[in-house]
C-alpha cells in the first residue's frame, strides 16, 4: 500500500469533469485506488458517484491510496493526474 | 444512433485480447468476423457488454461480433489498427472445433471476402434483366454485351477469386493458387476441353470425352464459374507449395519453388480433382434437383423453416458454393435464395406482429425498424436478435410463416435467376426470368412473401405478450430500500429524459468530457422548461454544493448523473433550486430541481444538460435509442 497527500488547487474542486477523468484514469490502472477527503468520507476512485459525493473543493486536502498491482506506477500516474488536473 | 467507431474499435480490440490476438478480420452485413489466435484470451462477457455490440457468436473458428448495419463503417476504422489479412493473412490460426465446424469455417471464410464483388455483380445482372425485359434493350446490342461482361466477370472467373481467398485462408501464396485457377479458365484450354479445337482428336475415358496431358487422360469439363474444383485443390496446392519450398535450395528458390508448384498442381487439377469437383458439383445439384422435383413443397418448406437457425450460426455463407453451383449448372437457384427469401421475410413479419401487439413504445419502434430492415433489405439479424429470439414466441411465428410460405413457393416453383443482395421483397426482381412467362416466379414469389409476412405477423401478434415490467414500483418502505443496494438489474430499465425539452446526442455537446463519453453513456437535453423530474424510483445519492448536478440511483442499480447546463459549476448555485435531500427516496415523476434557463444563459453558460449512466460497465448492456437510455 502506498499513499500520497494532495491539496486541491482548482478552486472548483473535484466536480463532474475532473471526477470523470479521474475515474477513467483509475480504471486504467491495475491497483485499487482510494480517495479520502481529510476530515471527510473516502471513496473508491473508480466510482464516479462516490468521488463526486466526497464534495472536495479547492483548498481541501485529499489522501490518495494505491494498493495491489504495480503500486509504484499507479502512484506516479495518480500524482501526475492530480498535479495536471486539480 | 451514431456509434463512435474509434472508441468502439478500441474497446473491441482490448476485449478480444489485443490486436496481436487477431489473425484475420472481415465483415459481412452486420457482423465483424474475427479469427482469433487464442479465443481464450477474449473476454466474451466484456465484448457483449460493449456499447454498440448487439451480440456475439462463435462459429466455425470465427469470432463473430454482431454490430448491425453500421459494421462497414466500423470496419474502416478497425482495419487501420492492424495488418491482418481479410481472412487468414499471415500465419492462420489453428482452427477450433471439430472437422465439420472447421470445414464450414474454411468455406465460409473463403466466401465472405467476395461478398462485395458478388453483390455488385449480382445487382448489375438484375438491372440488366430489368432493362431487357421492360426497357426493350436488345441482348445483341453492344451496350448490353459490355454491361453483361462486367456483371458476369466475377461469376465467370469465380475460381480465380476463390483461389486467392482460399490461399489466404490456409496460408498459401494467393498468386500461385490463382495461376492454377486462371489456367482452368483460360480460353484456349476451355475450347480444347470442350473439343472445339480443330485438329485435335478427342479420346474417351470412363465414358466421357477427353484429351491428353503427356498421355494422361484429361476429362472434358468446364471450370468457369465452378467452386468445388478449387476447394478440393486447396489442400493439394498448400502441400505442393510447402513441398516446393522444402526441396528447392535457397539460391534457386525464387523460381524453382513456384515451378515445382505448377508442375505438381497442373496434372492434379486437370486430371483428377477438377473432373472430380465437376462430377461432385453435378451430383450435388442433381440431388437437390431430384429432391426439388420429387417434393418441391417439402424441400423448400423444410429448408425455409430451418433457415433462421442456419443464419444464426452464420453458416449461410457456407451455402454459397451450393447456390453458385446451382446457378452455374441449372441457371437458377431454389435451395438457397428462395428459402432465404421466405425466411427473411417471415422474420420481418414476426417483428411487425410484435410491434402491433406491444404497448411498449420502445419495443414498437424497434419492431418496426427491425421489420422494415428484414423485409426491404433482407438484413434479419436485428429482427432475429433484437426481437424474435429475445421473446422466443415471435421466433416460433417466423419459423411457421417461413415454412408455410416455403411450401407455397415450392409448389408454385418459384425460382431465383440471379443474385442481388440478401433476399427480401426487393429481391423479387431477381426472380424475373426463366422459360415461359418471365414474371411467373415474381408473381408467385410475391404471394409467397405476403403469406410469409401475414402468417408470421398474425401468429406473433397472437403469441407475443409484453413481459411483466419489473422493477417493482413499491415506494418508501424498507423493502424497496433494500432493493436499492442490489447492483444487478433484473430486467430492462428505460430512462426517459428527466428534463422536458429536445433530446440531442451526447456527441454533439460542446464539451469534450461529455461528448467523448468519459463520464458515462447517455444523451443531453436542450431544456424547454427549467425542471428536473425523477426518471425512476430510487434514491438521491448525491448533491453538489454548486447545486448544478445530482446523482441518482435507481432501485434496479442504475447510477445516473444529471448535469444541468455546461460550465454551470461556476455559477455557485444561483440559478438552481434543489427539491430533494441527499439520501432521500425519490419516486418516478417527482420534481427534483427547478432551475432558471434564462439566468444560466445570461450568466454566460449553455443550458444543454447531459444525462448519463455512470456505471454502465457494471450493467449488462446500456444503449441510447430514440432519445432514451435503455438498460437490459
mmCIF file of N, CA, C and O in Angstrom, chain B residues 325-377:
data_model
loop_
_atom_site.group_PDB
_atom_site.id
_atom_site.type_symbol
_atom_site.label_atom_id
_atom_site.label_comp_id
_atom_site.label_asym_id
_atom_site.label_seq_id
_atom_site.Cartn_x
_atom_site.Cartn_y
_atom_site.Cartn_z
ATOM 1 N N UNK B 325 -23.153 -23.155 -57.499
ATOM 2 C CA UNK B 325 -23.135 -24.369 -58.296
ATOM 3 C C UNK B 325 -24.463 -24.528 -59.031
ATOM 4 O O UNK B 325 -24.512 -24.841 -60.221
ATOM 5 N N UNK B 326 -25.560 -24.281 -58.331
ATOM 6 C CA UNK B 326 -26.880 -24.351 -58.961
ATOM 7 C C UNK B 326 -26.991 -23.351 -60.102
ATOM 8 O O UNK B 326 -27.504 -23.665 -61.172
ATOM 9 N N UNK B 327 -26.492 -22.138 -59.851
ATOM 10 C CA UNK B 327 -26.544 -21.100 -60.875
ATOM 11 C C UNK B 327 -25.780 -21.538 -62.114
ATOM 12 O O UNK B 327 -26.221 -21.335 -63.229
ATOM 13 N N UNK B 328 -24.591 -22.129 -61.881
ATOM 14 C CA UNK B 328 -23.731 -22.488 -62.995
ATOM 15 C C UNK B 328 -24.293 -23.685 -63.758
ATOM 16 O O UNK B 328 -24.210 -23.752 -64.974
ATOM 17 N N UNK B 329 -24.878 -24.670 -63.039
ATOM 18 C CA UNK B 329 -25.320 -25.877 -63.729
ATOM 19 C C UNK B 329 -26.786 -25.818 -64.141
ATOM 20 O O UNK B 329 -27.154 -26.343 -65.184
ATOM 21 N N UNK B 330 -27.634 -25.196 -63.323
ATOM 22 C CA UNK B 330 -29.066 -25.190 -63.625
ATOM 23 C C UNK B 330 -29.539 -23.853 -64.189
ATOM 24 O O UNK B 330 -30.562 -23.783 -64.851
ATOM 25 N N UNK B 331 -28.799 -22.779 -63.871
ATOM 26 C CA UNK B 331 -29.219 -21.467 -64.341
ATOM 27 C C UNK B 331 -30.158 -20.774 -63.378
ATOM 28 O O UNK B 331 -30.601 -19.659 -63.615
ATOM 29 N N UNK B 332 -30.505 -21.440 -62.288
ATOM 30 C CA UNK B 332 -31.357 -20.808 -61.282
ATOM 31 C C UNK B 332 -31.070 -21.446 -59.936
ATOM 32 O O UNK B 332 -30.391 -22.470 -59.853
ATOM 33 N N UNK B 333 -31.590 -20.857 -58.908
ATOM 34 C CA UNK B 333 -31.438 -21.462 -57.593
ATOM 35 C C UNK B 333 -32.744 -21.386 -56.823
ATOM 36 O O UNK B 333 -33.509 -20.434 -56.923
ATOM 37 N N UNK B 334 -33.009 -22.435 -56.090
ATOM 38 C CA UNK B 334 -34.210 -22.515 -55.271
ATOM 39 C C UNK B 334 -33.801 -22.754 -53.836
ATOM 40 O O UNK B 334 -34.327 -22.182 -52.894
ATOM 41 N N UNK B 335 -32.781 -23.612 -53.705
ATOM 42 C CA UNK B 335 -32.424 -24.146 -52.394
ATOM 43 C C UNK B 335 -31.931 -23.066 -51.431
ATOM 44 O O UNK B 335 -32.185 -23.112 -50.254
ATOM 45 N N UNK B 336 -31.207 -22.090 -51.934
ATOM 46 C CA UNK B 336 -30.673 -21.078 -51.033
ATOM 47 C C UNK B 336 -31.468 -19.771 -51.120
ATOM 48 O O UNK B 336 -31.997 -19.282 -50.129
ATOM 49 N N UNK B 337 -31.579 -19.243 -52.322
ATOM 50 C CA UNK B 337 -32.153 -17.899 -52.447
ATOM 51 C C UNK B 337 -33.644 -17.871 -52.116
ATOM 52 O O UNK B 337 -34.117 -16.967 -51.429
ATOM 53 N N UNK B 338 -34.390 -18.860 -52.590
ATOM 54 C CA UNK B 338 -35.835 -18.837 -52.330
ATOM 55 C C UNK B 338 -36.134 -19.138 -50.862
ATOM 56 O O UNK B 338 -36.975 -18.494 -50.240
ATOM 57 N N UNK B 339 -35.406 -20.079 -50.279
ATOM 58 C CA UNK B 339 -35.670 -20.392 -48.870
ATOM 59 C C UNK B 339 -35.298 -19.208 -47.983
ATOM 60 O O UNK B 339 -36.006 -18.892 -47.036
ATOM 61 N N UNK B 340 -34.201 -18.528 -48.342
ATOM 62 C CA UNK B 340 -33.833 -17.361 -47.535
ATOM 63 C C UNK B 340 -34.846 -16.245 -47.712
ATOM 64 O O UNK B 340 -35.113 -15.481 -46.791
ATOM 65 N N UNK B 341 -35.413 -16.157 -48.905
ATOM 66 C CA UNK B 341 -36.459 -15.168 -49.157
ATOM 67 C C UNK B 341 -37.632 -15.423 -48.200
ATOM 68 O O UNK B 341 -38.071 -14.528 -47.475
ATOM 69 N N UNK B 342 -38.126 -16.649 -48.169
ATOM 70 C CA UNK B 342 -39.258 -16.985 -47.301
ATOM 71 C C UNK B 342 -38.903 -16.704 -45.835
ATOM 72 O O UNK B 342 -39.690 -16.141 -45.080
ATOM 73 N N UNK B 343 -37.704 -17.103 -45.461
ATOM 74 C CA UNK B 343 -37.303 -16.996 -44.065
ATOM 75 C C UNK B 343 -37.080 -15.550 -43.634
ATOM 76 O O UNK B 343 -37.578 -15.113 -42.596
ATOM 77 N N UNK B 344 -36.345 -14.783 -44.452
ATOM 78 C CA UNK B 344 -36.048 -13.393 -44.086
ATOM 79 C C UNK B 344 -37.329 -12.594 -43.908
ATOM 80 O O UNK B 344 -37.467 -11.790 -42.985
ATOM 81 N N UNK B 345 -38.263 -12.807 -44.830
ATOM 82 C CA UNK B 345 -39.494 -12.029 -44.791
ATOM 83 C C UNK B 345 -40.326 -12.416 -43.572
ATOM 84 O O UNK B 345 -40.951 -11.567 -42.935
ATOM 85 N N UNK B 346 -40.294 -13.704 -43.222
ATOM 86 C CA UNK B 346 -41.029 -14.134 -42.031
ATOM 87 C C UNK B 346 -40.453 -13.485 -40.772
ATOM 88 O O UNK B 346 -41.189 -13.102 -39.861
ATOM 89 N N UNK B 347 -39.128 -13.340 -40.734
ATOM 90 C CA UNK B 347 -38.512 -12.668 -39.578
ATOM 91 C C UNK B 347 -39.061 -11.256 -39.431
ATOM 92 O O UNK B 347 -39.413 -10.814 -38.342
ATOM 93 N N UNK B 348 -39.119 -10.555 -40.573
ATOM 94 C CA UNK B 348 -39.646 -9.190 -40.561
ATOM 95 C C UNK B 348 -41.111 -9.180 -40.158
ATOM 96 O O UNK B 348 -41.542 -8.344 -39.355
ATOM 97 N N UNK B 349 -41.881 -10.121 -40.696
ATOM 98 C CA UNK B 349 -43.305 -10.203 -40.375
ATOM 99 C C UNK B 349 -43.525 -10.391 -38.884
ATOM 100 O O UNK B 349 -44.379 -9.738 -38.276
ATOM 101 N N UNK B 350 -42.738 -11.263 -38.286
ATOM 102 C CA UNK B 350 -42.913 -11.549 -36.863
ATOM 103 C C UNK B 350 -42.651 -10.307 -36.010
ATOM 104 O O UNK B 350 -43.404 -10.017 -35.083
ATOM 105 N N UNK B 351 -41.606 -9.546 -36.360
ATOM 106 C CA UNK B 351 -41.337 -8.355 -35.536
ATOM 107 C C UNK B 351 -42.439 -7.318 -35.736
ATOM 108 O O UNK B 351 -42.779 -6.587 -34.814
ATOM 109 N N UNK B 352 -43.010 -7.274 -36.950
ATOM 110 C CA UNK B 352 -44.118 -6.343 -37.161
ATOM 111 C C UNK B 352 -45.317 -6.754 -36.307
ATOM 112 O O UNK B 352 -46.017 -5.909 -35.740
ATOM 113 N N UNK B 353 -45.543 -8.074 -36.211
ATOM 114 C CA UNK B 353 -46.622 -8.567 -35.352
ATOM 115 C C UNK B 353 -46.406 -8.121 -33.909
ATOM 116 O O UNK B 353 -47.333 -7.674 -33.228
ATOM 117 N N UNK B 354 -45.163 -8.231 -33.460
ATOM 118 C CA UNK B 354 -44.838 -7.799 -32.094
ATOM 119 C C UNK B 354 -45.095 -6.298 -31.955
ATOM 120 O O UNK B 354 -45.680 -5.831 -30.977
ATOM 121 N N UNK B 355 -44.675 -5.542 -32.981
ATOM 122 C CA UNK B 355 -44.846 -4.085 -32.938
ATOM 123 C C UNK B 355 -46.324 -3.716 -32.826
ATOM 124 O O UNK B 355 -46.692 -2.769 -32.129
ATOM 125 N N UNK B 356 -47.179 -4.483 -33.512
ATOM 126 C CA UNK B 356 -48.615 -4.193 -33.458
ATOM 127 C C UNK B 356 -49.196 -4.489 -32.084
ATOM 128 O O UNK B 356 -50.085 -3.809 -31.598
ATOM 129 N N UNK B 357 -48.667 -5.566 -31.462
ATOM 130 C CA UNK B 357 -49.261 -6.021 -30.219
ATOM 131 C C UNK B 357 -48.779 -5.225 -29.013
ATOM 132 O O UNK B 357 -49.560 -4.926 -28.105
ATOM 133 N N UNK B 358 -47.506 -4.880 -29.002
ATOM 134 C CA UNK B 358 -46.906 -4.363 -27.779
ATOM 135 C C UNK B 358 -47.501 -3.018 -27.357
ATOM 136 O O UNK B 358 -47.965 -2.234 -28.189
ATOM 137 N N UNK B 359 -47.447 -2.784 -26.063
ATOM 138 C CA UNK B 359 -47.894 -1.484 -25.562
ATOM 139 C C UNK B 359 -46.684 -0.629 -25.231
ATOM 140 O O UNK B 359 -46.812 0.534 -24.892
ATOM 141 N N UNK B 360 -45.521 -1.236 -25.304
ATOM 142 C CA UNK B 360 -44.280 -0.525 -25.005
ATOM 143 C C UNK B 360 -43.807 0.202 -26.273
ATOM 144 O O UNK B 360 -43.528 -0.418 -27.291
ATOM 145 N N UNK B 361 -43.731 1.520 -26.181
ATOM 146 C CA UNK B 361 -43.367 2.309 -27.359
ATOM 147 C C UNK B 361 -42.000 1.930 -27.914
ATOM 148 O O UNK B 361 -41.786 1.895 -29.116
ATOM 149 N N UNK B 362 -41.102 1.649 -26.968
ATOM 150 C CA UNK B 362 -39.739 1.282 -27.336
ATOM 151 C C UNK B 362 -39.742 0.042 -28.218
ATOM 152 O O UNK B 362 -39.152 0.006 -29.287
ATOM 153 N N UNK B 363 -40.422 -0.990 -27.728
ATOM 154 C CA UNK B 363 -40.480 -2.249 -28.468
ATOM 155 C C UNK B 363 -41.154 -2.023 -29.811
ATOM 156 O O UNK B 363 -40.747 -2.602 -30.815
ATOM 157 N N UNK B 364 -42.164 -1.150 -29.828
ATOM 158 C CA UNK B 364 -42.871 -0.926 -31.089
ATOM 159 C C UNK B 364 -41.943 -0.317 -32.129
ATOM 160 O O UNK B 364 -41.865 -0.809 -33.252
ATOM 161 N N UNK B 365 -41.217 0.725 -31.735
ATOM 162 C CA UNK B 365 -40.374 1.373 -32.739
ATOM 163 C C UNK B 365 -39.240 0.441 -33.156
ATOM 164 O O UNK B 365 -38.853 0.382 -34.321
ATOM 165 N N UNK B 366 -38.742 -0.335 -32.202
ATOM 166 C CA UNK B 366 -37.709 -1.332 -32.552
ATOM 167 C C UNK B 366 -38.268 -2.350 -33.525
ATOM 168 O O UNK B 366 -37.640 -2.699 -34.514
ATOM 169 N N UNK B 367 -39.468 -2.815 -33.227
ATOM 170 C CA UNK B 367 -40.101 -3.842 -34.058
ATOM 171 C C UNK B 367 -40.288 -3.355 -35.476
ATOM 172 O O UNK B 367 -40.003 -4.075 -36.437
ATOM 173 N N UNK B 368 -40.743 -2.120 -35.618
ATOM 174 C CA UNK B 368 -40.976 -1.588 -36.957
ATOM 175 C C UNK B 368 -39.654 -1.448 -37.705
ATOM 176 O O UNK B 368 -39.512 -1.885 -38.846
ATOM 177 N N UNK B 369 -38.646 -0.896 -37.027
ATOM 178 C CA UNK B 369 -37.350 -0.698 -37.687
ATOM 179 C C UNK B 369 -36.739 -2.027 -38.112
ATOM 180 O O UNK B 369 -36.292 -2.195 -39.249
ATOM 181 N N UNK B 370 -36.742 -3.003 -37.187
ATOM 182 C CA UNK B 370 -36.160 -4.311 -37.496
ATOM 183 C C UNK B 370 -36.962 -4.983 -38.605
ATOM 184 O O UNK B 370 -36.400 -5.632 -39.490
ATOM 185 N N UNK B 371 -38.275 -4.833 -38.560
ATOM 186 C CA UNK B 371 -39.137 -5.476 -39.551
ATOM 187 C C UNK B 371 -38.861 -4.928 -40.938
ATOM 188 O O UNK B 371 -38.676 -5.684 -41.893
ATOM 189 N N UNK B 372 -38.797 -3.613 -41.046
ATOM 190 C CA UNK B 372 -38.564 -2.999 -42.348
ATOM 191 C C UNK B 372 -37.200 -3.413 -42.890
ATOM 192 O O UNK B 372 -37.054 -3.738 -44.065
ATOM 193 N N UNK B 373 -36.218 -3.441 -41.995
ATOM 194 C CA UNK B 373 -34.870 -3.827 -42.409
ATOM 195 C C UNK B 373 -34.865 -5.239 -42.988
ATOM 196 O O UNK B 373 -34.211 -5.515 -43.988
ATOM 197 N N UNK B 374 -35.638 -6.144 -42.382
ATOM 198 C CA UNK B 374 -35.691 -7.520 -42.880
ATOM 199 C C UNK B 374 -36.492 -7.600 -44.173
ATOM 200 O O UNK B 374 -36.089 -8.265 -45.132
ATOM 201 N N UNK B 375 -37.617 -6.910 -44.230
ATOM 202 C CA UNK B 375 -38.499 -7.020 -45.390
ATOM 203 C C UNK B 375 -37.899 -6.382 -46.632
ATOM 204 O O UNK B 375 -38.037 -6.897 -47.734
ATOM 205 N N UNK B 376 -37.258 -5.250 -46.450
ATOM 206 C CA UNK B 376 -36.800 -4.486 -47.609
ATOM 207 C C UNK B 376 -35.335 -4.751 -47.938
ATOM 208 O O UNK B 376 -34.958 -4.817 -49.093
ATOM 209 N N UNK B 377 -34.516 -4.923 -46.907
ATOM 210 C CA UNK B 377 -33.088 -5.086 -47.182
ATOM 211 C C UNK B 377 -32.612 -6.522 -46.968
ATOM 212 O O UNK B 377 -31.497 -6.861 -47.308
#
